[in-house]
Short mmCIF file of C-alpha atoms in Angstrom, two decimals:
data_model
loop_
_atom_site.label_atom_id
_atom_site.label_comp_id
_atom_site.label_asym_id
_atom_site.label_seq_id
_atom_site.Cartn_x
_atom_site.Cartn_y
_atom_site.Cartn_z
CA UNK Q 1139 0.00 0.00 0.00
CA UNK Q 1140 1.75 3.39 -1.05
CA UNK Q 1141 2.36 6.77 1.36
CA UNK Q 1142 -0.83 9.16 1.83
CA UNK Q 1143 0.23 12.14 0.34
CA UNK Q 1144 0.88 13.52 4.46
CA UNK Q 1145 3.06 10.50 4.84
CA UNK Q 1146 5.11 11.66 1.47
CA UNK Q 1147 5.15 15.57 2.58
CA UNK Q 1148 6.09 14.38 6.09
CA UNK Q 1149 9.17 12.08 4.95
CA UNK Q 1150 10.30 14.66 2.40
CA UNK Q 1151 10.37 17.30 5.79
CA UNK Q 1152 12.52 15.44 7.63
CA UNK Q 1153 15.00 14.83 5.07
CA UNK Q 1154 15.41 18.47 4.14
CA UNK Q 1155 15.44 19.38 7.66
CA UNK Q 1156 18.72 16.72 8.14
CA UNK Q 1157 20.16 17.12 4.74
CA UNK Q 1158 19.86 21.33 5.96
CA UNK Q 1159 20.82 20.68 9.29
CA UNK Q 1160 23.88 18.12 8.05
CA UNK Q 1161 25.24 20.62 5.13
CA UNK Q 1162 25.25 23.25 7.81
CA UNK Q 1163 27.12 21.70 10.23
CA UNK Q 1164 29.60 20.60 7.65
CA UNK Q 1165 30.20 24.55 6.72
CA UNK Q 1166 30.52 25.18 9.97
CA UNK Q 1167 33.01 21.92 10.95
CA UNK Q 1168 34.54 23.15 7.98
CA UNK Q 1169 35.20 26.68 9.47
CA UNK Q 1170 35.82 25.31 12.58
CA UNK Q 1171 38.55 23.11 11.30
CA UNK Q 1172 40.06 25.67 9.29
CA UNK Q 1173 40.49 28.25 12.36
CA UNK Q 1174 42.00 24.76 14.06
CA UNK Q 1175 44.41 23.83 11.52
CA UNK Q 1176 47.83 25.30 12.93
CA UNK Q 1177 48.75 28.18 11.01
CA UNK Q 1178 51.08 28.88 13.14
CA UNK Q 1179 53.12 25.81 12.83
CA UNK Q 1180 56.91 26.26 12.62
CA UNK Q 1181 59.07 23.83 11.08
CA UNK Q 1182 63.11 23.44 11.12
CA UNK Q 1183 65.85 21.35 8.93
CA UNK Q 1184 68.68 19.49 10.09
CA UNK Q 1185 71.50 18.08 7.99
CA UNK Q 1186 73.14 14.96 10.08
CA UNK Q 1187 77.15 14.92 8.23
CA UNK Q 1188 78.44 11.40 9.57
CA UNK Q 1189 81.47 10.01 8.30
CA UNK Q 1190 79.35 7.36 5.82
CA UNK Q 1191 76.32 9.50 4.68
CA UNK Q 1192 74.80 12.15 5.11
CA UNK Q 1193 70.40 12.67 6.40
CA UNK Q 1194 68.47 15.55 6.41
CA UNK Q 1195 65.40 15.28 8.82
CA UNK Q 1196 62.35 18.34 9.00
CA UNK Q 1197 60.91 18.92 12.12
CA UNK Q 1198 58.00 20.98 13.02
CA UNK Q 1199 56.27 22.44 16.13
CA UNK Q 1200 53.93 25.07 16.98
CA UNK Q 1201 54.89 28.62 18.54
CA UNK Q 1202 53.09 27.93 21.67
CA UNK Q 1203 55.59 26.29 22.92
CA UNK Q 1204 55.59 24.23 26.77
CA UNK Q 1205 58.38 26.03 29.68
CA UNK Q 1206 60.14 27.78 26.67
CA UNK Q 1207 60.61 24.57 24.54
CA UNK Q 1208 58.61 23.45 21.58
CA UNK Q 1209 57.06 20.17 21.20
CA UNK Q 1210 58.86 18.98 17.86
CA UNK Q 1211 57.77 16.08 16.15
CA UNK Q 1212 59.44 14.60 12.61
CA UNK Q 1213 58.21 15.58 9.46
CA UNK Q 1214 60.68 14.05 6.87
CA UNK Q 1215 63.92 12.22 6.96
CA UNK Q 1216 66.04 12.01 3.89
CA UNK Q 1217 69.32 10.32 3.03
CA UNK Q 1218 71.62 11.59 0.24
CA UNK Q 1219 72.79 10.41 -2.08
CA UNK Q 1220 76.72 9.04 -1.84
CA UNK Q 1221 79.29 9.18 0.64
CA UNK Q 1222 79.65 11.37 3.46
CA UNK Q 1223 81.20 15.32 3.04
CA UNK Q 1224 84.57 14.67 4.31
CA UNK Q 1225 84.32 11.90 1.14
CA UNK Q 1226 84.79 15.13 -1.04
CA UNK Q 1227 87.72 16.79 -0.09
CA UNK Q 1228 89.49 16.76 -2.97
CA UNK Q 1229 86.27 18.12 -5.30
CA UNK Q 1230 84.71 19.97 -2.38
CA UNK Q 1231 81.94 21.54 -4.59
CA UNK Q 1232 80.26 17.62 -4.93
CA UNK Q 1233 79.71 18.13 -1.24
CA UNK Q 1234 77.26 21.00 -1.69
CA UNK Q 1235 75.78 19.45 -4.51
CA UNK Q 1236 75.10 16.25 -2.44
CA UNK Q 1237 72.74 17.61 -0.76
CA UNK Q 1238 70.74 18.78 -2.96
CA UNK Q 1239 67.95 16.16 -3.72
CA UNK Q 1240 67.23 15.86 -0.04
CA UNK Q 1241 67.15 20.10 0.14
CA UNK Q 1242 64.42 19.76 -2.80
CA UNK Q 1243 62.37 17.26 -0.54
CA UNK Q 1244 62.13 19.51 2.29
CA UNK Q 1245 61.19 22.38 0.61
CA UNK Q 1246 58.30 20.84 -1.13
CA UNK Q 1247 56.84 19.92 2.09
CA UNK Q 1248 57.15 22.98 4.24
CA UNK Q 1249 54.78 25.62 2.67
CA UNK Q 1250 56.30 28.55 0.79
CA UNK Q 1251 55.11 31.29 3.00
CA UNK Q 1252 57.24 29.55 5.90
CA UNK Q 1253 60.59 29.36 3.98
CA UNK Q 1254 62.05 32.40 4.89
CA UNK Q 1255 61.37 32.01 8.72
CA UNK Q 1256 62.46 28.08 8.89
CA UNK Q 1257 66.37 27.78 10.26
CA UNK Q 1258 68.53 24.95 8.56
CA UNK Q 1259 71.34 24.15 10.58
CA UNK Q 1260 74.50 21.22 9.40
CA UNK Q 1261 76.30 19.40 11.80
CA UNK Q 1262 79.27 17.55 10.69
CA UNK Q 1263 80.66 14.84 13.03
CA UNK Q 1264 83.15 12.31 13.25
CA UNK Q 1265 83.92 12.18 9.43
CA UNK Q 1266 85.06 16.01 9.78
CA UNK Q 1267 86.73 15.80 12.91
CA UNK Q 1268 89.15 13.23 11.23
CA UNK Q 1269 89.47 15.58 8.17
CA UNK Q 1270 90.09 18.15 10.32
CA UNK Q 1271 92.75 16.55 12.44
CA UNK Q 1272 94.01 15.45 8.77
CA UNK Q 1273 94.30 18.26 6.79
CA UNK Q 1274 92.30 21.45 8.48
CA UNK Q 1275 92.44 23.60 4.81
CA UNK Q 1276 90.74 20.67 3.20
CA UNK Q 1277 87.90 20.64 6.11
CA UNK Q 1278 87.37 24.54 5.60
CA UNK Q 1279 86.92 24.24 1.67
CA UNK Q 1280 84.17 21.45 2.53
CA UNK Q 1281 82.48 23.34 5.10
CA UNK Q 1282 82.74 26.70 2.59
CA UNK Q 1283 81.57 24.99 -0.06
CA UNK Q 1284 78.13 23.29 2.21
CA UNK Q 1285 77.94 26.61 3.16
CA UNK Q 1286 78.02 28.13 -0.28
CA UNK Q 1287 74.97 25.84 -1.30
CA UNK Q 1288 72.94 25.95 1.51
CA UNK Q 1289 73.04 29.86 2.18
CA UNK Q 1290 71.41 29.82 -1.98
CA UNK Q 1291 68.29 28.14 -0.79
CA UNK Q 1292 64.87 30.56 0.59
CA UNK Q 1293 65.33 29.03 3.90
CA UNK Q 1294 67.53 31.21 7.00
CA UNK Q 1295 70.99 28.91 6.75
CA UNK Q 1296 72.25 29.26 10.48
CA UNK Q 1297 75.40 27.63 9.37
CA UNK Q 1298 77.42 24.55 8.63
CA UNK Q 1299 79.62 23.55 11.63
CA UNK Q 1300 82.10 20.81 13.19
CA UNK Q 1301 79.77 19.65 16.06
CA UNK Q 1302 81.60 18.29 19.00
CA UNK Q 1303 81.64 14.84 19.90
CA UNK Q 1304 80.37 15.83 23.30
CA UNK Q 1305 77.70 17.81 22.30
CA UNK Q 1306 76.85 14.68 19.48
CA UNK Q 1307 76.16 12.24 22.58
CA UNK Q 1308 74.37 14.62 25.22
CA UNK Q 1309 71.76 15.77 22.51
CA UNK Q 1310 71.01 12.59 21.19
CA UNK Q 1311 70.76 11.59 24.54
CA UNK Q 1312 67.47 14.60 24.75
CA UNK Q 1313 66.28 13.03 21.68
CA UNK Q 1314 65.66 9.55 23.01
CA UNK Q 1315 64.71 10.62 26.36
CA UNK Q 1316 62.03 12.63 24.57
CA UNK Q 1317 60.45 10.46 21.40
CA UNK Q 1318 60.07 7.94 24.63
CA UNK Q 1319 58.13 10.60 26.71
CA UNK Q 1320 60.15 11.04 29.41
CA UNK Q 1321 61.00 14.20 29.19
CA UNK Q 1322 57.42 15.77 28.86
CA UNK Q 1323 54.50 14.35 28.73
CA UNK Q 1324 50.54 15.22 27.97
CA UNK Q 1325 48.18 14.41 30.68
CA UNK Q 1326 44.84 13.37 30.44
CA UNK Q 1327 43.81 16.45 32.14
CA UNK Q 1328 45.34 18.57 28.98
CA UNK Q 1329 48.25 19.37 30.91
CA UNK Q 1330 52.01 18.97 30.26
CA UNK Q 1331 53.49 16.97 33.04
CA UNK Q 1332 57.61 16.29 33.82
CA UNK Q 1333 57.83 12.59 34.20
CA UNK Q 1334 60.24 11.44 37.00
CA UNK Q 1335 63.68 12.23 37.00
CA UNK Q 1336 65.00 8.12 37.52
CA UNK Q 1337 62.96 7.45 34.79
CA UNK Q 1338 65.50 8.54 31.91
CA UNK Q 1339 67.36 6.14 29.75
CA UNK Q 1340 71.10 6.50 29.13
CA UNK Q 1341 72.18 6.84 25.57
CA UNK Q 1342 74.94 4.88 23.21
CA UNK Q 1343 75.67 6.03 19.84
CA UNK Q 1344 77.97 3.96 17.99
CA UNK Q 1345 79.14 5.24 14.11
CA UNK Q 1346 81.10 4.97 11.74
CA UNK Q 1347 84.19 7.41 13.28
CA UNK Q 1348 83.38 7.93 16.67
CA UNK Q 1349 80.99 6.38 19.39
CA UNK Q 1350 79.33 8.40 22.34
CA UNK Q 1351 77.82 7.35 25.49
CA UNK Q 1352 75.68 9.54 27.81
CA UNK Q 1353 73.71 8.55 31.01
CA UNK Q 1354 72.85 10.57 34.04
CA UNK Q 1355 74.96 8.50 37.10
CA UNK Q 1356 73.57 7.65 40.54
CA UNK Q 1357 76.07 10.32 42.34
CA UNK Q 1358 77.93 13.51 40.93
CA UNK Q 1359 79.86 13.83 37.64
CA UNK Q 1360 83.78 13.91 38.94
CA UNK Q 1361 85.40 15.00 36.31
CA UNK Q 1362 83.24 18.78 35.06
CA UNK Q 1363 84.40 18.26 31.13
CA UNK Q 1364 82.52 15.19 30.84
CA UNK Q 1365 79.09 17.07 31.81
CA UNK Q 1366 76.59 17.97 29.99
CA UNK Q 1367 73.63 20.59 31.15
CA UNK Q 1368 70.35 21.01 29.88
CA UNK Q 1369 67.02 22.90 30.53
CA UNK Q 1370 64.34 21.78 29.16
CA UNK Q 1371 60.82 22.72 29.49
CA UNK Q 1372 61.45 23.97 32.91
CA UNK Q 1373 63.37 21.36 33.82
CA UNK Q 1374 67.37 20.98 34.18
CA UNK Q 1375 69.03 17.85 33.37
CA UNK Q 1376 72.77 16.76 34.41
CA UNK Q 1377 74.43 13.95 32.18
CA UNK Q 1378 78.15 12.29 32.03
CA UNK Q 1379 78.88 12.20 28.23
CA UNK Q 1380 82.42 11.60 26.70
CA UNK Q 1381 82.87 10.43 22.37
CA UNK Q 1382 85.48 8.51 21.36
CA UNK Q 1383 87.10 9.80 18.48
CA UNK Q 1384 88.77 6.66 16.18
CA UNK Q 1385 86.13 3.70 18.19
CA UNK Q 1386 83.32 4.11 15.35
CA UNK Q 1387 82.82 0.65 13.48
CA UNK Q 1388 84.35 1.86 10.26
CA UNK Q 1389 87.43 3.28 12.13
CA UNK Q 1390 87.67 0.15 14.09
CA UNK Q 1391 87.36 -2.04 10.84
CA UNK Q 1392 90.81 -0.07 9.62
CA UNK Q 1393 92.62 -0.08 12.60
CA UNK Q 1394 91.74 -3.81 13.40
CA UNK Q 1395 93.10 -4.89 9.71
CA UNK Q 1396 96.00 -2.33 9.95
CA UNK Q 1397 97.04 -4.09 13.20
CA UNK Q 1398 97.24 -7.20 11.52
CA UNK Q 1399 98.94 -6.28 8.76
CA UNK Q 1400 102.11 -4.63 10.57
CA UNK Q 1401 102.02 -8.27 12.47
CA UNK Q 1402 102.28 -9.90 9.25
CA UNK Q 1403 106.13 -10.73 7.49
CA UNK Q 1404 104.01 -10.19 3.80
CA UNK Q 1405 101.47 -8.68 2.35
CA UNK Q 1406 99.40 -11.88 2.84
CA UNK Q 1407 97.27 -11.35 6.26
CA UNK Q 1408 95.34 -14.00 7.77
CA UNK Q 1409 92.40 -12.33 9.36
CA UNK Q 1410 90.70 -14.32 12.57
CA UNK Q 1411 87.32 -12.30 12.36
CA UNK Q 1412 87.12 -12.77 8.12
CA UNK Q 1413 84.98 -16.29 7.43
CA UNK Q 1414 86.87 -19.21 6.57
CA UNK Q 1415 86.88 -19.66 2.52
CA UNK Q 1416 87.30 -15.77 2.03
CA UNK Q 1417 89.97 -14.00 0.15
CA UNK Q 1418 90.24 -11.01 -1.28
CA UNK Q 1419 93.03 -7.86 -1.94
CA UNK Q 1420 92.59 -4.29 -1.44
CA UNK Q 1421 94.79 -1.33 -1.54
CA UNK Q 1422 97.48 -0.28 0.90
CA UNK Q 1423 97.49 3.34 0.65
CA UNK Q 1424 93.28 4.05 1.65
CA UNK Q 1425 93.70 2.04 5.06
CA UNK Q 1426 96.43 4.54 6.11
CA UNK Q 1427 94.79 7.73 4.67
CA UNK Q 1428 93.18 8.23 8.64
CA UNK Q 1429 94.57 9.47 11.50
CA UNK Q 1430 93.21 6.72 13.40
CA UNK Q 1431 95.35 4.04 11.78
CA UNK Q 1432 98.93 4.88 14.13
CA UNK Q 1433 100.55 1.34 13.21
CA UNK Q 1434 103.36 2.10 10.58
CA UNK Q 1435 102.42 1.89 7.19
CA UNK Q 1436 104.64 -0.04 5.02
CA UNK Q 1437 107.23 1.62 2.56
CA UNK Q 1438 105.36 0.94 -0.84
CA UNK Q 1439 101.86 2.13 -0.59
CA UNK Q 1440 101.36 1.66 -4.01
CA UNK Q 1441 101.26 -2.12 -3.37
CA UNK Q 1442 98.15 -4.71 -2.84
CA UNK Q 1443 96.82 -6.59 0.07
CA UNK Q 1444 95.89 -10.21 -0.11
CA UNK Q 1445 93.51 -10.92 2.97
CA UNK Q 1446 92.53 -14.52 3.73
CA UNK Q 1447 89.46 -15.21 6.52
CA UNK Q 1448 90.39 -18.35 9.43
CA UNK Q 1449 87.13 -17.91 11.22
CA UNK Q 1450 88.78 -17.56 14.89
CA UNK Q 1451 86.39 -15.91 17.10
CA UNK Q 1452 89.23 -16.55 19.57
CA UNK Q 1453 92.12 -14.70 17.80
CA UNK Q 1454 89.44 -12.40 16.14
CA UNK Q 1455 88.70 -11.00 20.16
CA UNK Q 1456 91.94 -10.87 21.10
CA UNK Q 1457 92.95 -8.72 18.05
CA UNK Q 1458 89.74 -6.46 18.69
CA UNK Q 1459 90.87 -6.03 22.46
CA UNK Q 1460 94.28 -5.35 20.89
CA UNK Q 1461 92.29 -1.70 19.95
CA UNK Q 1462 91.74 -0.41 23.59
CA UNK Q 1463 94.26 0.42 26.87
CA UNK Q 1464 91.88 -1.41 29.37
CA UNK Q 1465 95.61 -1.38 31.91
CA UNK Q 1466 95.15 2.47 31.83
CA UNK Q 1467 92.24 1.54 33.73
CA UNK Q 1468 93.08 -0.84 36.14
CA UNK Q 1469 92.39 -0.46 39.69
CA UNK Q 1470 90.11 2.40 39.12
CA UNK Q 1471 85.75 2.15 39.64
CA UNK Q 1472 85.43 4.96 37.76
CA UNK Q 1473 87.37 4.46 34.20
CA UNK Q 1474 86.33 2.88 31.10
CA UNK Q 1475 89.14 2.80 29.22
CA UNK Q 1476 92.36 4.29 27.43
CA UNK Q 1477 92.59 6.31 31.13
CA UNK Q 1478 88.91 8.12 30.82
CA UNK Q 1479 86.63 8.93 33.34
CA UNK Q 1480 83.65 7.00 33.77
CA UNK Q 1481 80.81 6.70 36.78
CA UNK Q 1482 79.39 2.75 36.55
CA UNK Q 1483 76.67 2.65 33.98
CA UNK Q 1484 73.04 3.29 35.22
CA UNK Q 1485 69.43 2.31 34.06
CA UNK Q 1486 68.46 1.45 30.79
CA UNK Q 1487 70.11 2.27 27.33
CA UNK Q 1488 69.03 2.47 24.11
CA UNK Q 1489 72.03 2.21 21.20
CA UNK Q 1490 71.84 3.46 18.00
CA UNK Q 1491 74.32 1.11 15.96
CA UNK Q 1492 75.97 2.18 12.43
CA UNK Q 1493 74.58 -0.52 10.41
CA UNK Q 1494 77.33 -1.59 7.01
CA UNK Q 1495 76.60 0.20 3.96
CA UNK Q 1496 75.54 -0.49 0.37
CA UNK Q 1497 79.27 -2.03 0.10
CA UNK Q 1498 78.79 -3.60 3.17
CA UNK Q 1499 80.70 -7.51 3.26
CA UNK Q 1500 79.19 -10.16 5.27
CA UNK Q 1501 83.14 -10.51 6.14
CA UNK Q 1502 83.03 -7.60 8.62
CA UNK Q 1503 80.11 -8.94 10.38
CA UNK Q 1504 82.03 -10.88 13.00
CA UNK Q 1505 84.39 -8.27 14.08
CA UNK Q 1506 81.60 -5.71 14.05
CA UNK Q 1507 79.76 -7.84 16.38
CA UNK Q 1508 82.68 -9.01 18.80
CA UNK Q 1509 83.83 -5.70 18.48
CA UNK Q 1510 80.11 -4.31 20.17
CA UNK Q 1511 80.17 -6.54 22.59
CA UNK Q 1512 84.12 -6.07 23.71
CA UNK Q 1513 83.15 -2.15 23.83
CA UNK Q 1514 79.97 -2.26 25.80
CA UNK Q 1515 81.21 -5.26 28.66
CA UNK Q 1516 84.89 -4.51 28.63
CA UNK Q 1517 85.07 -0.80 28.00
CA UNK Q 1518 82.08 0.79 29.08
CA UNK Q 1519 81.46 -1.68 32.13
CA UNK Q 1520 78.03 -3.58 31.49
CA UNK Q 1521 77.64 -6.86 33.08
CA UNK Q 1522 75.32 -10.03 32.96
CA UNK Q 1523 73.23 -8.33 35.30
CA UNK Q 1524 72.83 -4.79 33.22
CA UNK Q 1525 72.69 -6.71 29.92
CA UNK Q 1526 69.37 -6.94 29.75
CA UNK Q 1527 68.96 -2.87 29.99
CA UNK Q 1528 70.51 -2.45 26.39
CA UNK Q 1529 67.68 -2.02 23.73
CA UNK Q 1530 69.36 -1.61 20.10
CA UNK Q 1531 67.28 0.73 18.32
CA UNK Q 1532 67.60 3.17 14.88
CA UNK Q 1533 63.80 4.34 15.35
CA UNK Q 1534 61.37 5.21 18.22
CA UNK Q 1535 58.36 6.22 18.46
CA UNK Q 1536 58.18 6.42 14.28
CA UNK Q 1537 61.77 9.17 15.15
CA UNK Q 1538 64.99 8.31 14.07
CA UNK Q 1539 66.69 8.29 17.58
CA UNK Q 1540 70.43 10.89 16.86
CA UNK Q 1541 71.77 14.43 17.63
CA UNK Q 1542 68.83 16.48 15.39
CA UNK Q 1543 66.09 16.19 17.28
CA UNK Q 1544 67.83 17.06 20.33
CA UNK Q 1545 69.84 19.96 18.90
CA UNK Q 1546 66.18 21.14 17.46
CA UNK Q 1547 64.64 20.48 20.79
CA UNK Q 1548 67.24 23.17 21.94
CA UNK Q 1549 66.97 25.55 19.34
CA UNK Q 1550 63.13 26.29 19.61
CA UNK Q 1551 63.84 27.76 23.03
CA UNK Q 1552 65.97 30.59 21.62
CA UNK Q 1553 62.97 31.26 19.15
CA UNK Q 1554 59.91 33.23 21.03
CA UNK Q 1555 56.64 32.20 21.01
CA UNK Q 1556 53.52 33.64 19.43
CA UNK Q 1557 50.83 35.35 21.63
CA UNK Q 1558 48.38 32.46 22.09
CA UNK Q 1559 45.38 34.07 20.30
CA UNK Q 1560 45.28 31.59 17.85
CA UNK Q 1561 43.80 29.18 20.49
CA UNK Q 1562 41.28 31.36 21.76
CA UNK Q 1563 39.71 31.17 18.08
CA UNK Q 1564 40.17 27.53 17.71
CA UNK Q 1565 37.59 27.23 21.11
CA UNK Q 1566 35.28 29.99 19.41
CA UNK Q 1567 35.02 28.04 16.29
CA UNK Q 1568 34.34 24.57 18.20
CA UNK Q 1569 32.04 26.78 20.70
CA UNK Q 1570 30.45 28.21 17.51
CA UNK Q 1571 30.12 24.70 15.41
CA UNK Q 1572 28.51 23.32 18.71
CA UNK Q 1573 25.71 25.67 19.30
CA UNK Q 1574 24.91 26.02 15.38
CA UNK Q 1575 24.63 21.69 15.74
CA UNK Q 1576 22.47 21.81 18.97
CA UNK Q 1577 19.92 24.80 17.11
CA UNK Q 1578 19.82 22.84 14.28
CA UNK Q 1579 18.97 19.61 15.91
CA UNK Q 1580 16.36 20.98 18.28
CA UNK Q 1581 14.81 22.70 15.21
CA UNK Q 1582 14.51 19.19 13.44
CA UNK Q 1583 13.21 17.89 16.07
CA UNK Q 1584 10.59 20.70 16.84
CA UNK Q 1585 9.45 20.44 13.38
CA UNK Q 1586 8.79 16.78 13.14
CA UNK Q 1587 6.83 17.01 16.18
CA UNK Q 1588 4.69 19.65 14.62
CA UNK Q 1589 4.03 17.54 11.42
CA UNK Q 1590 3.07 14.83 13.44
CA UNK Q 1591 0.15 16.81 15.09
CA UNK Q 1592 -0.62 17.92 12.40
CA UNK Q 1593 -1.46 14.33 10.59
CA UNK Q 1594 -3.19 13.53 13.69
CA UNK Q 1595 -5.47 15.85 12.30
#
C-alpha cells in the first residue's frame, strides 16, 4: 500500500530538515577546522654529516611552545645520495651538490610562506673531525663549499659547523629521552606533566668514526668536562657524556686490519674475524689515509693486500681487544678505558648502531659484532646483570633516535613564542560549530513534532 500524500510531505520534511541541518554543520566543521588547523606551525631542517652519509630530517612544532621549549615532532627524513662530506675533499663543490635532492624534498613539504622564517642548521661529526685533524684547509673548503649551497636556498641557513663529539652524545641523549616521553609528557587532564627524574634512559651512539655514550649517574659527575647541562621545558638535566674519536665501526674495521697487517712478514694477512673460505686484496694506501690508523704503514703504498678469513672468534677477540688500553684503567671504579673517566653505567640504554653500507661484506660482520660486545662489557662496564637494559634501536616512536632532534629540541627555546590568540579562536570556532549543531537539531526535532500533530489531524 503506497504513502498518503501527508506521509510523502512528512518524509520529504525530515530529510530536508537533516540534509539542511547536516550541510550546515559541515560549513561550519569546515570553518571550525580551518580556524583549528595550525597556522602557526613552525618547522626546522637538520642536515646529520656522519662520516658514511649524510640525512636531512624536518621537524615541526607550533609557537606555543611548553616552559620555553617546543614540542617537535618529525616531518621528513632524507638520506643523500653518496658518501659522506669529508668523502669530497678533494672536489669539495660535490659536497654542496650532495645535498641537494634531499634540500628539494624539504622544501616541497614545508609551505612557501614559511621558507624564509624556517632555520637549517648542518652538523658535521666524526667524518670532519678526522678531516680536520688530517688536513684542516681541506675541512674549511668542505664546510665553505656546504655553506656556499645551503646559504642559496629561501630558507635562513644558520650555518654549517664541526659539532663536537660531546655535544653529538648529550643531545642525542634529549632526543631519546624525549620520542620515549620522558621528558614531557601530555596528561589526560590537557596538561604537560615532567615525568620522573630516575625514569630517563642513558644513551649509546655507535658510528662509523666515533661512538658516544651519555647517562645521568647515581652520584655527581667527577670530572666537570665530561658534563653535559640542559634545561628543558622547565626542567634541568645533568648527564656524564664523553665520544670517542677513532672507536666508530668503520674506524675500528681499519685499525683492526691495519694491526694485523704490521704483524704480518708479507702482504698476505690471515684475518681471525674474516669467514673461513674468504679471500680477497685491497689497496694499501686508503687504510692509512686516517689518523686513526697509528701502526706504521709499510714503505710501498702503491702495493696490494691479499687478505685470507680463518674464522677464529678466539684470535678475532683478542685482536679487537688489541684496539683499547683497558691497563690504563686498572684499579680504578670509575674508568672505562684508554685512562677516561667514567661513573658505573646506570638504568636502561638504548644504542643506535651504524649498520654496514651499500658495500657492506658479510666478512666484517664478525668483528663488528665481537667488536660491540668487547666495547659495551669490557670498556664501558656492562655486566650479565645490566645486559638486559641495552635495547638496540635506529627508530622510536616512528623518530629516528640521533643528535637532530635534540639539537632542534634546543633551538626552539631561543625562538619566542607567538601570543596564544590563535587558540582562543580555535575554542570559538568549536564553541560556535557546537551551538549552530544543537539549534539545528532541536529545530529538526521541533518540526517533526509539529508535522506529526498535524497528521493527527
Amino acid at each position: 500500500m503506497g504513502l498518503t500524500w501527508k506521509e510523502r510531505a512528512f518524509t520529504a520534511l525530515l530529510g530536508a530538515a537533516a540534509v539542511s541541518g547536516l550541510t550546515t554543520l559541515i560549513l561550519f566543521l569546515v570553518e571550525a577546522t580551518n580556524v583549528l588547523l595550525p597556522a602557526d606551525t613552525k618547522f626546522g631542517i637538520v642536515f646529520d654529516a656522519g662520516s658514511s652519509h649524510t640525512s636531512l630530517f624536518v621537524y615541526q612544532w607550533l609557537a606555543n611552545k611548553e616552559n620555553d621549549t617546543g614540542v617537535v615532532s618529525q616531518a621528513l627524513a632524507c638520506r643523500a645520495k653518496g658518501p659522506g662530506i669529508s668523502s669530497y675533499a678533494s672536489d669539495p663543490a660535490q659536497a654542496g651538490e650532495s645535498l641537494q635532492g634531499c634540500l628539494e624534498e624539504a622544501l616541497a613539504l614545508i609551505p612557501k610562506a614559511k621558507h624564509q622564517q624556517t632555520p637549517m642548521f648542518l652538523g658535521a661529526t666524526g667524518g670532519m673531525r678526522l678531516l680536520s685533524q688530517k688536513n684542516s684547509s681541506q675541512a674549511e673548503d668542505v664546510f665553505t663549499a656546504v655553506s656556499q649551497a645551503l646559504s642559496r636556498s629561501p630558507v635562513a641557513f644558520w650555518g654549517a659547523e664541526l659539532l663536537a663529539g660531546q655535544d653529538e652524545g648529550a643531545l642525542g641523549w634529549v632526543t631519546i629521552n624525549y620520542v620515549l616521553g620522558l621528558l614531557v609528557q601530555y596528561s589526560f587532564s590537557g596538561e604537560w606533566i615532567q615525568p620522573l627524574e630516575g625514569t630517563l634512559v642513558g644513551a649509546l651512539d655507535m658510528g662509523g668514526a666515533s661512538t658516544q655514550i651519555t647517562f645521568v649517574p647515581g652520584g655527581p659527575i667527577l670530572d666537570t668536562t665530561t658534563q653535559a647541562t640542559f634545561r628543558l621545558y622547565g626542567t634541568e638535566h645533568s648527564v656524564y657524556t664523553h665520544s670517542y674519536l677513532c672507536f666508530g665501526r668503520d674506524q675500528m674495521l681499519s685499525r683492526l686490519l691495519a694491526g694485523l697487517v704490521q704483524s704480518s712478514p708479507s702482504l698476505l694477512v690471515r684475518h681471525p674475524c674474516y669467514h673461513s673460505g674468504y679471500r680477497g686484496t685491497l689497496a694499501l694506501a686508503p687504510l692509512y689515509g686516517s689518523p686513526c690508523v697509528q701502526a706504521a704503514a709499510p714503505r710501498d703504498l702503491g702495493q696490494n693486500l691479499t687478505v685470507e678469513g680463518t674464522g677464529n672468534p678466539g684470535a678475532c677477540v683478542a685482536a679487537i681487544r688489541g684496539l683499547f688500553n683497558f691497563s690504563s684503567c686498572d684499579g680504578r671504579g670509575d674508568c672505562a678505558f684508554d685512562s677516561v673517566y667514567q661513573p658505573p653505567v646506570r638504568g636502561q640504554f638504548y644504542v643506535e648502531a651504524s649498520s654496514p653500507g651499500q658495500d657492506g661484506q658479510l666478512r666484517d660482520y664478525c668483528a663488528s659484532g665481537l667488536y660491540i660486545l668487547t666495547l659495551l662489557l669490557e670498556g664501558y662496564g656492562f655486566s650479565q646483570e645490566t645486559w638486559g637494559g641495552i635495547e638496540f634501536r635506529e627508530q622510536a616512536g616512528g623518530t629516528d633516535i640521533g643528535w637532530t632532534l635534540g639539537y632542534m629540541l634546543n633551538l626552539t627555546s631561543l625562538i619566542p613564542a607567538e601570543a596564544p590568540a590563535q587558540w582562543r579562536a580555535q575554542s570559538y570556532g568549536v564553541w560556535v560549530a557546537g551551538v549552530v549543531f544543537l539549534v539545528l537539531t532541536l529545530t529538526a526535532i521541533l518540526g517533526a513534532t509539529v508535522v506529526q500533530l498535524w497528521l493527527r489531524d
